GROMACS .gro file of C-alpha atoms in nm:
model
  214
    1MET     CA    1   1.162  -0.985  -1.788
    2LYS     CA    2   1.436  -0.746  -1.683
    3VAL     CA    3   1.233  -0.588  -1.404
    4LEU     CA    4   1.260  -0.906  -1.195
    5ARG     CA    5   1.635  -0.862  -1.181
    6GLN     CA    6   1.592  -0.513  -1.039
    7ILE     CA    7   1.386  -0.628  -0.741
    8PRO     CA    8   1.609  -0.672  -0.432
    9PHE     CA    9   1.388  -0.955  -0.308
   10PHE     CA   10   1.500  -1.180  -0.595
   11LYS     CA   11   1.868  -1.084  -0.618
   12CYS     CA   12   1.969  -1.404  -0.439
   13LEU     CA   13   1.856  -1.611  -0.739
   14ASP     CA   14   2.108  -1.740  -0.994
   15GLU     CA   15   2.053  -1.720  -1.370
   16ASP     CA   16   1.872  -2.055  -1.400
   17GLU     CA   17   1.643  -1.974  -1.108
   18MET     CA   18   1.571  -1.631  -1.250
   19LYS     CA   19   1.471  -1.789  -1.579
   20GLN     CA   20   1.236  -2.025  -1.394
   21LEU     CA   21   1.081  -1.727  -1.216
   22GLU     CA   22   1.035  -1.538  -1.542
   23ASP     CA   23   0.853  -1.836  -1.691
   24ILE     CA   24   0.584  -1.829  -1.420
   25THR     CA   25   0.546  -1.449  -1.403
   26ILE     CA   26   0.328  -1.207  -1.599
   27ALA     CA   27   0.311  -0.829  -1.586
   28LYS     CA   28  -0.025  -0.651  -1.589
   29LYS     CA   29  -0.119  -0.282  -1.589
   30TYR     CA   30  -0.421  -0.144  -1.403
   31LYS     CA   31  -0.600   0.189  -1.431
   32LYS     CA   32  -0.709   0.404  -1.140
   33GLY     CA   33  -1.029   0.255  -0.995
   34GLU     CA   34  -0.961  -0.099  -1.116
   35PHE     CA   35  -0.964  -0.380  -0.860
   36LEU     CA   36  -0.654  -0.591  -0.810
   37PHE     CA   37  -0.866  -0.838  -0.613
   38MET     CA   38  -1.187  -0.836  -0.410
   39GLU     CA   39  -1.269  -0.953  -0.062
   40GLY     CA   40  -1.359  -1.323  -0.064
   41GLU     CA   41  -1.167  -1.414  -0.381
   42GLU     CA   42  -0.928  -1.707  -0.376
   43PRO     CA   43  -0.563  -1.610  -0.435
   44LYS     CA   44  -0.390  -1.768  -0.732
   45TRP     CA   45  -0.102  -1.527  -0.767
   46LEU     CA   46   0.181  -1.392  -0.557
   47ILE     CA   47   0.147  -1.024  -0.642
   48PHE     CA   48   0.425  -0.764  -0.645
   49LEU     CA   49   0.338  -0.395  -0.693
   50LEU     CA   50   0.578  -0.226  -0.937
   51SER     CA   51   0.415   0.115  -0.972
   52GLY     CA   52   0.105   0.310  -0.877
   53SER     CA   53  -0.073   0.298  -0.543
   54VAL     CA   54  -0.317   0.040  -0.406
   55LYS     CA   55  -0.573   0.089  -0.131
   56LEU     CA   56  -0.663  -0.208   0.090
   57TYR     CA   57  -1.002  -0.196   0.260
   58LYS     CA   58  -1.279  -0.409   0.408
   59THR     CA   59  -1.652  -0.367   0.368
   60ALA     CA   60  -1.858  -0.371   0.688
   61ALA     CA   61  -2.197  -0.542   0.716
   62ASN     CA   62  -2.368  -0.203   0.678
   63GLY     CA   63  -2.177  -0.137   0.354
   64LYS     CA   64  -1.932   0.108   0.508
   65GLU     CA   65  -1.580   0.102   0.369
   66ILE     CA   66  -1.311   0.044   0.634
   67PHE     CA   67  -0.970   0.166   0.521
   68LEU     CA   68  -0.679  -0.062   0.611
   69HIS     CA   69  -0.368   0.054   0.429
   70GLN     CA   70  -0.231   0.238   0.128
   71LEU     CA   71   0.038   0.029  -0.040
   72ALA     CA   72   0.331   0.192  -0.221
   73PRO     CA   73   0.535   0.040  -0.507
   74MET     CA   74   0.802  -0.228  -0.470
   75ASN     CA   75   0.601  -0.431  -0.221
   76PHE     CA   76   0.419  -0.761  -0.219
   77VAL     CA   77   0.042  -0.730  -0.187
   78ALA     CA   78  -0.138  -0.948   0.071
   79GLU     CA   79   0.119  -1.227   0.041
   80VAL     CA   80   0.004  -1.374   0.374
   81VAL     CA   81  -0.308  -1.519   0.210
   82ASN     CA   82  -0.093  -1.735  -0.017
   83PHE     CA   83   0.088  -1.900   0.272
   84GLU     CA   84  -0.222  -1.935   0.488
   85ASN     CA   85  -0.423  -2.068   0.192
   86ILE     CA   86  -0.719  -1.842   0.272
   87VAL     CA   87  -0.940  -1.612   0.068
   88TYR     CA   88  -0.859  -1.244   0.050
   89PRO     CA   89  -0.992  -1.086   0.373
   90ALA     CA   90  -1.001  -0.742   0.209
   91SER     CA   91  -1.029  -0.574  -0.131
   92ALA     CA   92  -0.751  -0.394  -0.319
   93VAL     CA   93  -0.818  -0.113  -0.565
   94PHE     CA   94  -0.580   0.113  -0.754
   95THR     CA   95  -0.597   0.477  -0.645
   96ILE     CA   96  -0.315   0.565  -0.885
   97SER     CA   97  -0.274   0.370  -1.210
   98GLY     CA   98   0.010   0.121  -1.198
   99GLU     CA   99   0.154  -0.217  -1.282
  100VAL     CA  100   0.202  -0.545  -1.096
  101LEU     CA  101   0.390  -0.868  -1.141
  102LYS     CA  102   0.170  -1.175  -1.093
  103ILE     CA  103   0.360  -1.491  -1.005
  104ASN     CA  104   0.191  -1.830  -1.026
  105TYR     CA  105   0.199  -1.915  -0.656
  106GLU     CA  106   0.156  -2.290  -0.683
  107LYS     CA  107   0.459  -2.315  -0.912
  108PHE     CA  108   0.651  -2.059  -0.706
  109ALA     CA  109   0.602  -2.268  -0.392
  110THR     CA  110   0.726  -2.581  -0.565
  111LEU     CA  111   1.030  -2.416  -0.719
  112PHE     CA  112   1.144  -2.163  -0.461
  113LEU     CA  113   1.017  -2.219  -0.107
  114SER     CA  114   1.299  -2.464  -0.042
  115ASN     CA  115   1.541  -2.173  -0.090
  116PRO     CA  116   1.635  -2.041   0.261
  117LYS     CA  117   1.709  -1.690   0.132
  118ILE     CA  118   1.372  -1.663  -0.040
  119CYS     CA  119   1.194  -1.788   0.274
  120MET     CA  120   1.379  -1.539   0.491
  121ASN     CA  121   1.288  -1.254   0.255
  122LEU     CA  122   0.923  -1.357   0.269
  123ILE     CA  123   0.932  -1.366   0.649
  124LYS     CA  124   1.074  -1.012   0.647
  125SER     CA  125   0.799  -0.899   0.410
  126MET     CA  126   0.525  -1.047   0.628
  127SER     CA  127   0.684  -0.895   0.939
  128GLU     CA  128   0.654  -0.558   0.770
  129LYS     CA  129   0.283  -0.622   0.715
  130LEU     CA  130   0.247  -0.692   1.090
  131ARG     CA  131   0.411  -0.357   1.159
  132ILE     CA  132   0.162  -0.193   0.924
  133THR     CA  133  -0.126  -0.355   1.113
  134SER     CA  134   0.018  -0.229   1.441
  135ASN     CA  135   0.041   0.123   1.297
  136LEU     CA  136  -0.320   0.102   1.182
  137LEU     CA  137  -0.436   0.008   1.532
  138HIS     CA  138  -0.230   0.295   1.672
  139GLN     CA  139  -0.388   0.535   1.425
  140GLU     CA  140  -0.744   0.435   1.507
  141LEU     CA  141  -0.707   0.391   1.882
  142VAL     CA  142  -0.454   0.660   1.974
  143LEU     CA  143  -0.431   0.938   1.715
  144ASN     CA  144  -0.687   1.218   1.712
  145SER     CA  145  -0.819   1.368   1.388
  146GLU     CA  146  -0.550   1.636   1.359
  147ALA     CA  147  -0.277   1.377   1.412
  148LYS     CA  148  -0.428   1.153   1.143
  149VAL     CA  149  -0.431   1.437   0.889
  150ALA     CA  150  -0.078   1.550   0.976
  151LYS     CA  151   0.057   1.197   0.941
  152PHE     CA  152  -0.121   1.143   0.609
  153ILE     CA  153   0.022   1.466   0.467
  154LEU     CA  154   0.375   1.361   0.558
  155MET     CA  155   0.350   0.992   0.470
  156HIS     CA  156   0.131   1.012   0.159
  157GLU     CA  157   0.186   1.350  -0.008
  158ASP     CA  158   0.142   1.191  -0.352
  159LEU     CA  159  -0.205   1.068  -0.254
  160PHE     CA  160  -0.296   1.400  -0.093
  161ASN     CA  161  -0.218   1.567  -0.425
  162SER     CA  162  -0.411   1.315  -0.634
  163LEU     CA  163  -0.721   1.222  -0.430
  164LYS     CA  164  -1.030   1.429  -0.356
  165HIS     CA  165  -1.047   1.556   0.000
  166THR     CA  166  -1.368   1.364   0.061
  167LYS     CA  167  -1.183   1.044  -0.030
  168ILE     CA  168  -0.894   1.126   0.204
  169ALA     CA  169  -1.143   1.192   0.484
  170SER     CA  170  -1.296   0.849   0.420
  171ILE     CA  171  -0.953   0.686   0.432
  172LEU     CA  172  -0.881   0.853   0.766
  173ASN     CA  173  -1.225   0.762   0.902
  174ILE     CA  174  -1.320   1.125   0.972
  175THR     CA  175  -1.594   1.343   0.825
  176PRO     CA  176  -1.520   1.570   0.524
  177GLU     CA  177  -1.618   1.868   0.740
  178THR     CA  178  -1.361   1.772   1.005
  179PHE     CA  179  -1.094   1.723   0.739
  180SER     CA  180  -1.169   2.064   0.585
  181ARG     CA  181  -1.159   2.234   0.925
  182ILE     CA  182  -0.823   2.077   1.012
  183LEU     CA  183  -0.678   2.166   0.673
  184ASN     CA  184  -0.782   2.528   0.716
  185LYS     CA  185  -0.628   2.530   1.064
  186PHE     CA  186  -0.300   2.393   0.925
  187LYS     CA  187  -0.296   2.655   0.648
  188THR     CA  188  -0.366   2.939   0.892
  189ALA     CA  189  -0.082   2.817   1.115
  190ASN     CA  190   0.150   2.798   0.812
  191LEU     CA  191   0.199   2.425   0.859
  192ILE     CA  192   0.115   2.366   0.493
  193LYS     CA  193   0.082   2.576   0.181
  194LEU     CA  194  -0.144   2.469  -0.106
  195ASP     CA  195  -0.175   2.593  -0.464
  196GLU     CA  196  -0.501   2.671  -0.644
  197LYS     CA  197  -0.549   2.297  -0.715
  198ASN     CA  198  -0.511   2.211  -0.344
  199GLN     CA  199  -0.176   2.044  -0.403
  200ILE     CA  200   0.102   2.079  -0.147
  201ILE     CA  201   0.375   2.323  -0.244
  202ASP     CA  202   0.530   2.359   0.102
  203LYS     CA  203   0.496   2.201   0.446
  204ASN     CA  204   0.649   2.235   0.792
  205VAL     CA  205   0.779   1.881   0.845
  206ASP     CA  206   0.897   1.930   1.202
  207GLU     CA  207   0.574   2.077   1.337
  208LEU     CA  208   0.353   1.831   1.150
  209THR     CA  209   0.561   1.546   1.288
  210GLN     CA  210   0.517   1.678   1.641
  211ILE     CA  211   0.138   1.670   1.602
  212PHE     CA  212   0.124   1.290   1.567
  213SER     CA  213   0.434   1.198   1.767
  214TYR     CA  214   0.308   1.277   2.115
   0.00000   0.00000   0.00000
């Protein structure tokens, strides 16, 4: 499995260790709309996202979907649950078709968690997830609607160009009407330019950045 050798996380492994890792790893492709896992499931795999895009969300008691994060390729997905030995606290669904590596976690722990470099890399990965959580809290507690839209355009242009605007509004926890109004305001102010399919063909990075940086 050549792709394992291209992942910086595993470059500290020697040839024998890499072969051991290959033996406990499978690759699986998912289509847009397919679930990687669902809230409440028990984790059996250490999952690494190779391509596509995955949305993490929780479901409230009233059935409302609460967006948590949009995960880009070359990242572990919810690796904290493996180490805490807990069920998935959220669901993960592909918003753009992609592929993951699924590593048998029980065997991975036995073979590799005694390796200091691997442990340090995992700590770094989980620290990044804490930063993501902090950013989410900042988005919901500090940013207004215009700042949320501006940040999404800059940080997730690929998703803006592939998702329906109603879906983006749901991700940002604003109404579709508010999203449409803000988008029209941005277009009128020449902050963004869209084609006939509502895909971004130009954007004013500096001014959009200022909107959510105050």
